[in-house]
Each structure stands twice: as C-alpha cells, then as structure tokens.
PDB file of C-alpha atoms in Angstrom:
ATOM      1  CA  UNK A   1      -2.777-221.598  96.874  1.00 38.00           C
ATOM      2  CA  UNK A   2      -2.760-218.880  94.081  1.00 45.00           C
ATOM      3  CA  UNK A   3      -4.820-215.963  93.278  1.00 56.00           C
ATOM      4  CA  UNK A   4      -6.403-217.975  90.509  1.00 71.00           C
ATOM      5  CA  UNK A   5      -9.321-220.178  91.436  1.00 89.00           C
ATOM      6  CA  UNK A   6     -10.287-222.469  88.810  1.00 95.00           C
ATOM      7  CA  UNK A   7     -13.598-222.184  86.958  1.00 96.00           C
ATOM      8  CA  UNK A   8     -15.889-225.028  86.882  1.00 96.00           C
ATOM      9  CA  UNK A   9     -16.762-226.380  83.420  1.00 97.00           C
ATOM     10  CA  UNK A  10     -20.644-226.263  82.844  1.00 97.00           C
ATOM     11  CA  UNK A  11     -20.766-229.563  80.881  1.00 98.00           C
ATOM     12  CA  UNK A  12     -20.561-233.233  83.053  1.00 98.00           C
ATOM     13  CA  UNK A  13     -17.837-234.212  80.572  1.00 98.00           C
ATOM     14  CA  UNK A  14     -15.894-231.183  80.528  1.00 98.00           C
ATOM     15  CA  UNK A  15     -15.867-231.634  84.138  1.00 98.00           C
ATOM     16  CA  UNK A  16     -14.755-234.991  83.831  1.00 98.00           C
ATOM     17  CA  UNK A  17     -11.960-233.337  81.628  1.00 98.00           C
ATOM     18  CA  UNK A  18     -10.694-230.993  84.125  1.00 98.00           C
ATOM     19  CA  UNK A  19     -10.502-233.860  86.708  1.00 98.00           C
ATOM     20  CA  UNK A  20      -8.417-236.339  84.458  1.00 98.00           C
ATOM     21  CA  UNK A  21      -5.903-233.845  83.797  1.00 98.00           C
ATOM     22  CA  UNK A  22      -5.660-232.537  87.797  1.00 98.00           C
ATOM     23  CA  UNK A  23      -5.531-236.426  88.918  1.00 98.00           C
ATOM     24  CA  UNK A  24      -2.685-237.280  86.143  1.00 98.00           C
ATOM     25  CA  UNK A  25      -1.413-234.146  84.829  1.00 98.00           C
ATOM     26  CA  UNK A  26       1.778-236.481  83.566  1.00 97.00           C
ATOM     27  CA  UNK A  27      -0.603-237.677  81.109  1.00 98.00           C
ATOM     28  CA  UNK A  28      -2.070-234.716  80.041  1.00 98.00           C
ATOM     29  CA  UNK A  29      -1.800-232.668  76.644  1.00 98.00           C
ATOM     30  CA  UNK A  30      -2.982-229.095  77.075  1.00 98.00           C
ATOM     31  CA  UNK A  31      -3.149-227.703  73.165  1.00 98.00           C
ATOM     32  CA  UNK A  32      -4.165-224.361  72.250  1.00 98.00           C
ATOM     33  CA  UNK A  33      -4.777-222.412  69.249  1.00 97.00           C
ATOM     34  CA  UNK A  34      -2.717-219.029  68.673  1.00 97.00           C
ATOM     35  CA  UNK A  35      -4.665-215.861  67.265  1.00 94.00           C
ATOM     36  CA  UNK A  36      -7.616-214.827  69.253  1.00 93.00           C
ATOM     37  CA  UNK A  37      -6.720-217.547  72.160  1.00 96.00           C
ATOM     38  CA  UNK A  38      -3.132-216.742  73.395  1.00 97.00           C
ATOM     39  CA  UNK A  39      -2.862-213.569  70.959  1.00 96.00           C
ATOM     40  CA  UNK A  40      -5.543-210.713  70.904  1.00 93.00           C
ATOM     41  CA  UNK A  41      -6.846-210.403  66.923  1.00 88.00           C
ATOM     42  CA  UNK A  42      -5.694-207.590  65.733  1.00 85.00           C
ATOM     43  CA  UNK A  43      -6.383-206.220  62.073  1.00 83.00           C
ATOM     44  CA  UNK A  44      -2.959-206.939  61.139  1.00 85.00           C
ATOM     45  CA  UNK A  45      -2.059-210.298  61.572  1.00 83.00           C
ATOM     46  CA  UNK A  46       1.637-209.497  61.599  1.00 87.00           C
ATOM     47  CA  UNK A  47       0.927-207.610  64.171  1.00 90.00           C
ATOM     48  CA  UNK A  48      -0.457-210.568  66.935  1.00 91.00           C
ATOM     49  CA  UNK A  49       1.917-210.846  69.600  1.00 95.00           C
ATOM     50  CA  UNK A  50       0.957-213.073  72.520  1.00 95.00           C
ATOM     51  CA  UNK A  51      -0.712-212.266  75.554  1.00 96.00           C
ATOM     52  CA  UNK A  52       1.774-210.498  78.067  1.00 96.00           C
ATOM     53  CA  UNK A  53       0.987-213.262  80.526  1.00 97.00           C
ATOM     54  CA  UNK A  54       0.683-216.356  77.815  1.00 98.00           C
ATOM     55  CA  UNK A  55       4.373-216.955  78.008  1.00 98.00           C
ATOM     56  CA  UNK A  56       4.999-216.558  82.007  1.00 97.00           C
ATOM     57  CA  UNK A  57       2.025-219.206  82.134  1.00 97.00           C
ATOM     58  CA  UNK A  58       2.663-221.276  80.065  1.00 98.00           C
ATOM     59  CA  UNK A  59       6.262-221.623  81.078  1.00 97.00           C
ATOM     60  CA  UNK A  60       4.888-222.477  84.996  1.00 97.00           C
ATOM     61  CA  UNK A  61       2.241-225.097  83.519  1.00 97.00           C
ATOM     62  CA  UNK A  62       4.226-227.022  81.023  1.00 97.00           C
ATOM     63  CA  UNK A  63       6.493-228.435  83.576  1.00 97.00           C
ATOM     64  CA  UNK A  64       4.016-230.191  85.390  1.00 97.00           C
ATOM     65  CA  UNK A  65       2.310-231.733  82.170  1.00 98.00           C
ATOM     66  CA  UNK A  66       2.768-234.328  79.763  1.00 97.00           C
ATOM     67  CA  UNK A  67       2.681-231.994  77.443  1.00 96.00           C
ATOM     68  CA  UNK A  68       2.093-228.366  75.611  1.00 98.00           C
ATOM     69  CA  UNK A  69       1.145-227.745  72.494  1.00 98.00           C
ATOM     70  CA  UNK A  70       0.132-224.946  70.416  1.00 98.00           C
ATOM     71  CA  UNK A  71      -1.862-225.483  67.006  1.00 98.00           C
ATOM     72  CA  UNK A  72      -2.456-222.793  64.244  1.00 96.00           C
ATOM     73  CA  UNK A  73      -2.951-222.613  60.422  1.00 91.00           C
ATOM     74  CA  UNK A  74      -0.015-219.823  60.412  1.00 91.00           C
ATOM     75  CA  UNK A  75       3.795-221.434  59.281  1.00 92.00           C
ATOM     76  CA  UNK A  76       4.895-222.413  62.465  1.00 96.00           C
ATOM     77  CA  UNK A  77       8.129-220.676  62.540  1.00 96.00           C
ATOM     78  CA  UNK A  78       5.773-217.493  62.706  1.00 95.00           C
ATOM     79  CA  UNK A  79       4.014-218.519  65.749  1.00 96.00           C
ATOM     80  CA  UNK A  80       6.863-219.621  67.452  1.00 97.00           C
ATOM     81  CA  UNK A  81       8.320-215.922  66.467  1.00 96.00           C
ATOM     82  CA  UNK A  82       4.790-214.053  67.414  1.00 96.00           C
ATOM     83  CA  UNK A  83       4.369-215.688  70.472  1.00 97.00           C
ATOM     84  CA  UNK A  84       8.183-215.535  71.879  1.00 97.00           C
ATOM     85  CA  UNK A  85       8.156-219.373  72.269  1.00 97.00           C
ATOM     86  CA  UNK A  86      12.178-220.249  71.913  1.00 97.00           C
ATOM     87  CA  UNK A  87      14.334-220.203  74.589  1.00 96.00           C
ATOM     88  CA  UNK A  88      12.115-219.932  77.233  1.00 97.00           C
ATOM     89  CA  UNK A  89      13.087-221.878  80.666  1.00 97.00           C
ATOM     90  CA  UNK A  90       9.782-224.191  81.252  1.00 96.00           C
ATOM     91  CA  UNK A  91       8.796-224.407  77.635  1.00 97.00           C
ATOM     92  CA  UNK A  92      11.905-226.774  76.749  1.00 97.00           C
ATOM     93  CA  UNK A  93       9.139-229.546  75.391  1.00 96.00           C
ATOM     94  CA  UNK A  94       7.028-227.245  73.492  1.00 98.00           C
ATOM     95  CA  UNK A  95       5.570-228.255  70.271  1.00 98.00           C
ATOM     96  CA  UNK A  96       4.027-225.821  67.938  1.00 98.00           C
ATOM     97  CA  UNK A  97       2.088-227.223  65.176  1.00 97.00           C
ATOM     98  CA  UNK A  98       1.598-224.985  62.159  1.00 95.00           C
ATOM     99  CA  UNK A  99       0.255-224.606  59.228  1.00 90.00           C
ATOM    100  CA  UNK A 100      -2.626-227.165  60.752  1.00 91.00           C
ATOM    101  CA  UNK A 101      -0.025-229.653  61.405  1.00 92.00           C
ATOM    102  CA  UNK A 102       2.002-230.263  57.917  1.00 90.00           C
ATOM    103  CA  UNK A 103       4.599-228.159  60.028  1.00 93.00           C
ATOM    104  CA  UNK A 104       5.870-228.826  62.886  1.00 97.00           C
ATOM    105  CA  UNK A 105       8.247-226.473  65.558  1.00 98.00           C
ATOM    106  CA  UNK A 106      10.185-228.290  68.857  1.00 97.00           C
ATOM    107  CA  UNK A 107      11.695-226.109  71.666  1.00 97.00           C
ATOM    108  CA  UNK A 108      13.748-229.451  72.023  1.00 96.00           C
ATOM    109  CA  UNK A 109      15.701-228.407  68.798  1.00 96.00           C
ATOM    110  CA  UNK A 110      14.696-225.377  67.591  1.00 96.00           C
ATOM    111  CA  UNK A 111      14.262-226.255  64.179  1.00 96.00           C
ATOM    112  CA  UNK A 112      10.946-226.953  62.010  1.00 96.00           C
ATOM    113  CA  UNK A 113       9.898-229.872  60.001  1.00 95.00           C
ATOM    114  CA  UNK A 114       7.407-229.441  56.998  1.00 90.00           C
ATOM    115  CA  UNK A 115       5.402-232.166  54.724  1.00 80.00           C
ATOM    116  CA  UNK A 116       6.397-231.272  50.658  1.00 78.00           C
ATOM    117  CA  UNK A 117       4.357-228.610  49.945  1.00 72.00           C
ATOM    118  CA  UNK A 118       0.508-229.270  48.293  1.00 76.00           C
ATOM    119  CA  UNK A 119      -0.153-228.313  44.739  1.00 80.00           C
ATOM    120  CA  UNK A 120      -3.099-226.030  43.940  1.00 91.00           C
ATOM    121  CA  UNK A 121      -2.291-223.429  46.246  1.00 92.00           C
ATOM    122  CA  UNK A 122       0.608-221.574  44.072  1.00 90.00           C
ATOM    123  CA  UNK A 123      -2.375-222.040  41.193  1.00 91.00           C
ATOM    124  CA  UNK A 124      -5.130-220.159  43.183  1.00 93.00           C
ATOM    125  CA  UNK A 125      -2.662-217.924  45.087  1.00 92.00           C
ATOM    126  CA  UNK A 126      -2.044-216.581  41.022  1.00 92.00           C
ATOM    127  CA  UNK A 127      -5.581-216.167  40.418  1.00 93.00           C
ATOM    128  CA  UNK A 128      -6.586-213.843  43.438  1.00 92.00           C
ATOM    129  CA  UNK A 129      -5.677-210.731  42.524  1.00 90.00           C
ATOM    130  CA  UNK A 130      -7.991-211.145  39.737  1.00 90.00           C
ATOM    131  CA  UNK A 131     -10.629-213.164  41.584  1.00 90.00           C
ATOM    132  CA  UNK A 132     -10.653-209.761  43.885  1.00 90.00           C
ATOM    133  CA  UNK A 133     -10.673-207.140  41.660  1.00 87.00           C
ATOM    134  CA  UNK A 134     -14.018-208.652  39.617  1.00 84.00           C
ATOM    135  CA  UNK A 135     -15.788-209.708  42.686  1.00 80.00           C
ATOM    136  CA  UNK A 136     -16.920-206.239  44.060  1.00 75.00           C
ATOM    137  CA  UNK A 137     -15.245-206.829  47.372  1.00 73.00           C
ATOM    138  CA  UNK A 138     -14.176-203.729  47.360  1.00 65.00           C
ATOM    139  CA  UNK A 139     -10.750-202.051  48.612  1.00 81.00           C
ATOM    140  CA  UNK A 140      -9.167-203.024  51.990  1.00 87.00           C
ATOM    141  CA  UNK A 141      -9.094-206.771  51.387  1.00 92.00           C
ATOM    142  CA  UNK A 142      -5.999-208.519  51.402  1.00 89.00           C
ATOM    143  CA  UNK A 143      -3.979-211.706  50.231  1.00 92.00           C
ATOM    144  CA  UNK A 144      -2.085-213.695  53.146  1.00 92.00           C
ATOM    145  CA  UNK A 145       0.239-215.862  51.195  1.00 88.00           C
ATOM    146  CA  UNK A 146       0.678-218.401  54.174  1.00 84.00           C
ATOM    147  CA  UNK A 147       2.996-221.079  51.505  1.00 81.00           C
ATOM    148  CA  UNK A 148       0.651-224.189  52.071  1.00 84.00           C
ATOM    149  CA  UNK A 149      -2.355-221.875  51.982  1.00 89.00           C
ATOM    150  CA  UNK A 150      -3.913-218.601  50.738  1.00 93.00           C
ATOM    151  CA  UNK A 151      -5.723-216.548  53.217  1.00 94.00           C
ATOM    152  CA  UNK A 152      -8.159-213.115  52.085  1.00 96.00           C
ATOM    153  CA  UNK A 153      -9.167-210.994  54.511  1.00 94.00           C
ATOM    154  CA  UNK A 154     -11.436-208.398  54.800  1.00 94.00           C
ATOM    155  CA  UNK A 155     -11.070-207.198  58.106  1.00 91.00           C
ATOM    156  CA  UNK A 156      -9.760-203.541  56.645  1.00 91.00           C
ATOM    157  CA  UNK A 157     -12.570-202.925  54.467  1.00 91.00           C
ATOM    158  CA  UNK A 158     -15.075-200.573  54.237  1.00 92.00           C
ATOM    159  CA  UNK A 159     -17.755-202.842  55.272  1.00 92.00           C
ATOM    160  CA  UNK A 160     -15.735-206.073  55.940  1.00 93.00           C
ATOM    161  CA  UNK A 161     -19.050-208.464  56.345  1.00 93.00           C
ATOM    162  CA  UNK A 162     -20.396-207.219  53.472  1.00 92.00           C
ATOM    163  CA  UNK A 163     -17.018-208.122  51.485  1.00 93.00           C
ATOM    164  CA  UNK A 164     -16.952-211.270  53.348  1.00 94.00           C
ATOM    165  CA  UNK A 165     -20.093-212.397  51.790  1.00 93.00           C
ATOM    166  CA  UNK A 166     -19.410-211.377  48.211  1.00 92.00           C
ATOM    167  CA  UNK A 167     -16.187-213.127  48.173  1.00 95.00           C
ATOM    168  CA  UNK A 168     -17.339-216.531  49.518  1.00 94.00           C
ATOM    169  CA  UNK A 169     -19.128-217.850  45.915  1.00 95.00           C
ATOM    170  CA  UNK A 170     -15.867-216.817  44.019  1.00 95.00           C
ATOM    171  CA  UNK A 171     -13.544-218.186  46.008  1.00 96.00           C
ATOM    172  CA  UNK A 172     -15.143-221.519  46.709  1.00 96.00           C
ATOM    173  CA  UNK A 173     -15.363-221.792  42.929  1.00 96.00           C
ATOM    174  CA  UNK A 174     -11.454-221.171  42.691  1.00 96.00           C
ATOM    175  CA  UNK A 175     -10.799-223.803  45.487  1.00 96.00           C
ATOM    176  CA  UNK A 176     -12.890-226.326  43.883  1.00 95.00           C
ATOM    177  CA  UNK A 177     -10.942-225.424  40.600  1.00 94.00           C
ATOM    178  CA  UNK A 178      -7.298-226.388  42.453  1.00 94.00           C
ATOM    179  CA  UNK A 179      -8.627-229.179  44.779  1.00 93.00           C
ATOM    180  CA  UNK A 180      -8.727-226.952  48.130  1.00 95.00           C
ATOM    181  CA  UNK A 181     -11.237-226.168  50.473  1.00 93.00           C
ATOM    182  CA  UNK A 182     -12.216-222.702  51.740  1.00 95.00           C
ATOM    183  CA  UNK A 183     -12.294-222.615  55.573  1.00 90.00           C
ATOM    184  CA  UNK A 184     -14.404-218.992  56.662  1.00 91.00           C
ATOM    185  CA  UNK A 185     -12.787-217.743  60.164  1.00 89.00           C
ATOM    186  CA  UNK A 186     -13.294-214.402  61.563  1.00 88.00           C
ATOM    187  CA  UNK A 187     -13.732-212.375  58.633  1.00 92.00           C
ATOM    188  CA  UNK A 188     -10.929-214.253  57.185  1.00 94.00           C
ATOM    189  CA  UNK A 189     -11.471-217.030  53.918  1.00 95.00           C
ATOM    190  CA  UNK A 190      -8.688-219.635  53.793  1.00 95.00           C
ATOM    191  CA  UNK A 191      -8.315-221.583  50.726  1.00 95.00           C
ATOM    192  CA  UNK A 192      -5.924-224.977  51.965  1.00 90.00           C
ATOM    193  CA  UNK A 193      -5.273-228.397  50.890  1.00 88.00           C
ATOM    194  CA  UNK A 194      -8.443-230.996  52.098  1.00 85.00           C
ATOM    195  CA  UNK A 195      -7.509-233.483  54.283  1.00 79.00           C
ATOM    196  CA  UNK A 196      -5.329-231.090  56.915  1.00 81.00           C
ATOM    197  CA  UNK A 197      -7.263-229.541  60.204  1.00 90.00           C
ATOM    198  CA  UNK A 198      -6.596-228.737  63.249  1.00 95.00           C
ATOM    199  CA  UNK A 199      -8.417-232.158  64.423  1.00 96.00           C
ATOM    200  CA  UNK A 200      -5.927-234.265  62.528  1.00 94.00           C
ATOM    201  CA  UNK A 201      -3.611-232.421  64.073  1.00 96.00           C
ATOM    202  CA  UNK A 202      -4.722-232.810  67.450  1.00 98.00           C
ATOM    203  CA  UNK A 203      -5.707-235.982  67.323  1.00 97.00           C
ATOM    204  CA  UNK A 204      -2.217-237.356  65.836  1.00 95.00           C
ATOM    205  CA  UNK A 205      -0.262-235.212  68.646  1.00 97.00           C
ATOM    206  CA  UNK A 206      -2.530-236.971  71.599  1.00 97.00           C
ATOM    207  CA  UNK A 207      -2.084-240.393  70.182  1.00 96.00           C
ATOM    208  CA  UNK A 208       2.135-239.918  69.801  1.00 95.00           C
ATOM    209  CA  UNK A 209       2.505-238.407  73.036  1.00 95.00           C
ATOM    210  CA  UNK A 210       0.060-241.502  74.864  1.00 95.00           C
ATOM    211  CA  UNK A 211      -2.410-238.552  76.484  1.00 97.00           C
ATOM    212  CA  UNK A 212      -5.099-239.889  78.756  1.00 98.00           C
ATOM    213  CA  UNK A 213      -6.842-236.605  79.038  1.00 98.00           C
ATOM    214  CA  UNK A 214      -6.495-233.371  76.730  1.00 98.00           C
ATOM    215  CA  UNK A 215      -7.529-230.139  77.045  1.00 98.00           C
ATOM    216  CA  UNK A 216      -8.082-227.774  73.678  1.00 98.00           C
ATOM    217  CA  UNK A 217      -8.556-224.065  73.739  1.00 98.00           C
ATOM    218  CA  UNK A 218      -9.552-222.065  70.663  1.00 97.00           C
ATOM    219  CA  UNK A 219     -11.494-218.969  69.642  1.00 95.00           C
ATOM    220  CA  UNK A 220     -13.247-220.010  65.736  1.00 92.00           C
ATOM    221  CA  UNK A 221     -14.340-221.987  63.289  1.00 88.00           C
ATOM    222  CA  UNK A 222     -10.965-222.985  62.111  1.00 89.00           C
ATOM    223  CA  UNK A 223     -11.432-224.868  66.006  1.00 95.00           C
ATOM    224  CA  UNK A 224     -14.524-226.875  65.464  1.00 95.00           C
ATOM    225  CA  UNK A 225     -12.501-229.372  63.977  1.00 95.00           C
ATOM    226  CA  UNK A 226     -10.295-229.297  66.780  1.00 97.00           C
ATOM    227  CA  UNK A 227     -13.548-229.773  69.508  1.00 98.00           C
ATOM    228  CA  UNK A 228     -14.949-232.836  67.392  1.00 97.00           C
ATOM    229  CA  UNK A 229     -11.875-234.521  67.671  1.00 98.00           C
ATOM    230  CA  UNK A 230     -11.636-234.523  71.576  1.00 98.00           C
ATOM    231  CA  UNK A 231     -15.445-235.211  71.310  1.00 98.00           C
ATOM    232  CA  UNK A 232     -14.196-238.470  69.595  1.00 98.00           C
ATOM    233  CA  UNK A 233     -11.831-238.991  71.931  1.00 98.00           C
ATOM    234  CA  UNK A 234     -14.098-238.571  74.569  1.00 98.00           C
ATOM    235  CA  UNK A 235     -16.492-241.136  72.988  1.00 98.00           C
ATOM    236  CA  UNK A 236     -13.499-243.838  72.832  1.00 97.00           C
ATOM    237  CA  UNK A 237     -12.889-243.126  76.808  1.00 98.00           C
ATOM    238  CA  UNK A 238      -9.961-240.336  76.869  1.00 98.00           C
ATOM    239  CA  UNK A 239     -11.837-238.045  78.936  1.00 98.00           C
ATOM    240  CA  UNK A 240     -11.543-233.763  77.420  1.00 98.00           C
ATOM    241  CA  UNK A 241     -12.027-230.678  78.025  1.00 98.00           C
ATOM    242  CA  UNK A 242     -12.733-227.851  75.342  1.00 98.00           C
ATOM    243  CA  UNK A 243     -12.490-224.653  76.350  1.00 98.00           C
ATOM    244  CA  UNK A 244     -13.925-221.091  73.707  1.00 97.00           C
ATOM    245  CA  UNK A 245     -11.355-218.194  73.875  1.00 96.00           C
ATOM    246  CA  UNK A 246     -14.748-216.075  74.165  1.00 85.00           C
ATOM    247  CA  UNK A 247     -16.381-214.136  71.335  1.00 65.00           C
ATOM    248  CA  UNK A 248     -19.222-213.033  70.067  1.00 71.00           C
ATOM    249  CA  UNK A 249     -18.012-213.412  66.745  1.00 70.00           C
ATOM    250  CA  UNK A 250     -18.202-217.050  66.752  1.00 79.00           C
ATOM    251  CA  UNK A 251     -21.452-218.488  68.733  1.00 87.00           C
ATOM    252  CA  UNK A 252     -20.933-222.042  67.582  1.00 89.00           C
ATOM    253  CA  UNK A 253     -18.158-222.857  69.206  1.00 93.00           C
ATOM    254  CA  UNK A 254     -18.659-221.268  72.162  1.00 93.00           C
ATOM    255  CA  UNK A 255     -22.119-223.058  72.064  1.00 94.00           C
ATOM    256  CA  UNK A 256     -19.942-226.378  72.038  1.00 95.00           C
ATOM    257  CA  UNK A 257     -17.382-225.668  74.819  1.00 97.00           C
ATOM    258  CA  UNK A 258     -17.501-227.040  78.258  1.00 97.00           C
ATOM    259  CA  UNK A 259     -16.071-223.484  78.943  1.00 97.00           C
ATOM    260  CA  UNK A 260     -16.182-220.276  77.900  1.00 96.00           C
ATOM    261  CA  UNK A 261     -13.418-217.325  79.042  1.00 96.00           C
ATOM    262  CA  UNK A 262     -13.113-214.033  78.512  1.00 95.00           C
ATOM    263  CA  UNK A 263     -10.833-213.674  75.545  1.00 95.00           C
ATOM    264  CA  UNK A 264      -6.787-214.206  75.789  1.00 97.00           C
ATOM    265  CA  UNK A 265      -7.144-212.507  79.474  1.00 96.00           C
ATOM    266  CA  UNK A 266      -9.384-215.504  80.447  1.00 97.00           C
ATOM    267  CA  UNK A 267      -7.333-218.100  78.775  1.00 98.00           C
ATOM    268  CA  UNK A 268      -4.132-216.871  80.557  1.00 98.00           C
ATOM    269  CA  UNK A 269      -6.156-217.019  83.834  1.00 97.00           C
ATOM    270  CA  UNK A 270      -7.165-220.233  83.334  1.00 98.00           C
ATOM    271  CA  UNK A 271      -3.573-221.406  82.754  1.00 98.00           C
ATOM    272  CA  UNK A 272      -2.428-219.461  85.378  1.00 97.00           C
ATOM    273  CA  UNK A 273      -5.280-221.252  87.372  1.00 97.00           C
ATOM    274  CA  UNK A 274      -4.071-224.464  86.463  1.00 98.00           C
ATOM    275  CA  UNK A 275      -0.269-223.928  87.685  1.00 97.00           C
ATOM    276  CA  UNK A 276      -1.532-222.774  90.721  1.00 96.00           C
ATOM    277  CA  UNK A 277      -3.830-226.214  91.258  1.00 95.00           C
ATOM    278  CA  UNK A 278      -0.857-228.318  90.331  1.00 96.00           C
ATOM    279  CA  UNK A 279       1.805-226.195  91.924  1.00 89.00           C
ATOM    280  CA  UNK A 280       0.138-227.187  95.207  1.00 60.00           C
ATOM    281  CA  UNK A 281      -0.036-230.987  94.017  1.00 48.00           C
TER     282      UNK A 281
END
C-alpha cells in the first residue's frame, strides 16, 4: 500500500463515483482542468508550470485507466508545453483538450487538431485596447490574445477586484456586440464564442471514449460547466465524481464538489492516492 490514503468524498454520489472508477478503472475517464488544479496560479499566466508531482502522477495513474484527460480554455499546444505532457512514458494516451475543446492535443501523435477559427473574436480582440483605456480600469490590466478567445486580466492591478468590477459592463457590451459571451474566472474576463465549455467538452470526450464512471477536477467558474455535466451524467446512470482544486476564491464550486483538496498539492495527492489504490489492484 502507498503513503497516500484516499479521502472519502462527503457526498453519497461522489462516493458512488470513487467506487465505479476503483471497481472498473478500465472504464474510467479521470479529466482535469490545468491552471489552479495541476498548475499553481500565478500572476503571469506564462508563467504556470505544473505541479512538480502532476507529471510523475499522472504518468503512474494513466496506465491503469481508460483514460486521462486534461481540459483548459488555453490553446492546447500551450498546456501540453506548460505542463511537460509529450514524451512522457505512462502518458502515451493522453488527451489534452484546449481552448474548451475546439482544440484538441494526443500524446498518441503529437500533433493538434483545431475547429476553423470563430468570427467575432479578431473584432473584439481590436476593440480592447480602447474598451480599457475609457473604462477606468486602471493600469496593470492586460489582454491575453488566446486566438479563439480574448482574455483581460486584472490580476496586476492596483486594486485588481476593483478593476474587475468596472470592466465587467463594458466588456459584456463588446461580447454581445461580436456574438461572444464573457466567462468571469479568477480575476480573469474571457470573451469566447457561445456554444464551447468545458461541459461540452467533457461530456463529448466521456461519450467517445465509452466511460462508465468519470472523475473531473477543477479550481473555478470556468469548471461549473464542467460539474453540471457529470451531474447529468450522473442523472442518466454514469456514476461521477467532482472534485474543487480548493480556494477561497471560488466558493461555488467548491460548494458543489463531492471533494474539496488543498490546492494543486491536494490534487497531486489524490492522484497519487489513486495509483497507489489501483497499483495494489
């Protein structure tokens, strides 16, 4: 047995979850978001690198299920680059979904395949620089030009809550403008094409791969839609288990989750946990 004991979910379903995927772990998907869940946030997004110990866990659980997946609004290339995914020995079968899904990255061949780009963001992505500088945001906010989305954040500034909140009325009435939706994060706004989440995502990944249990780990809001899809699932019988990269940044999602870690650390435990548990299968 490892070091690792597994925690015990604190909902009867996420329970139910955690014993699916231990009784068929074949026929398990185990998806997980990137920044804030196997990457610390850092004020620089360039700057997220994975967890020290994502990798080496990852790479001991992946073996022994169905599958791994990770799911993030950056280009997937990126992630795959941030998080040292290629060319690791256990993570042959990784998928990393990016840019919430229109992209997608396989260990398998190393390469990435994208839907044709939407139209609206190169239109809003123009009118930011303006949108910024007459909204009183103040200095220390920042474009991310992600290509199929537009991301400001306001992290850097002077008072980055306060910058948060007098950007959200400006930049909902540019998305509406272009056809986009703004999705708020941690201090973040993302304007993005409707229609693509992370529970699309997730939900199209579980259904290709023929899951019969799933486990989803994320850290904000840019989750939730994530956690209603397995709730769906769960409703049509495929039993899940949602698990909050903890924060106190983002109560309603930890409020949702059948389990709540400490952070990256407690997410890399947890996989670590789970290697362990099957490792002695």
């Amino acid at each position: 047995m490892g070091s690792h004991s597994l925690p015990v979910p604190a909902t009867p379903a996420g329970r139910d979850g955690l014993a699916a995927l231990l009784a068929g772990p074949r026929r398990a998907v185990v998806a997980l978001d990137f920044d804030g869940t196997l990457a610390g946030i850092v004020p620089d997004p360039e700057q997220a690198r994975a967890h020290p110990g994502a990798v080496p866990a990852l790479a001991r659980l992946a073996p022994r299920l169905g599958s791994v997946a990770v799911i993030t609004g950056r280009p997937a290339a990126v992630a795959v680059h941030h998080g040292g995914f290629a060319g690791v020995a256990g993570l042959e079968r990784l998928v990393v979904l990016g840019h919430y899904g229109a992209e997608r990255w396989d260990a398998a061949t190393g390469t990435v395949t994208a839907d044709a780009p939407p139209p609206g963001v190169a239109a809003a992505r123009t009118e930011l620089p303006e949108i910024l500088a007459g909204s009183g945001a103040g200095r220390g906010t920042w474009i991310e030009d992600k290509g199929r989305a537009v991301a400001v954040h306001t992290r850097r500034a002077p008072h980055p809550q306060d910058a948060f909140d007098a950007l959200r009325e400006p930049l909902h009435a540019l998305a509406d403008r272009h056809g986009l939706i703004v999705e708020p994060g941690r201090l973040v706004l993302e304007l993005r094409p409707p229609g693509v989440d992370k529970g699309a995502a997730l939900t199209s990944y579980v259904r290709e791969s023929g899951a019969r249990s799933v486990l989803y780990a994320g850290d904000d809001l840019g989750d939730l839609a994530a956690f209603a899809a397995v709730e769906k699932l769960r409703s049509e019988g495929l039993p899940g288990l949602l698990v909050c990269s903890g924060s106190a940044e983002v109560a309603e999602l930890a409020g949702r989750a059948d389990l709540v870690v400490d952070g990256p650390d407690g997410v890399v435990e947890l996989l670590t946990a789970l290697a362990d548990r099957l490792g002695d299968a």
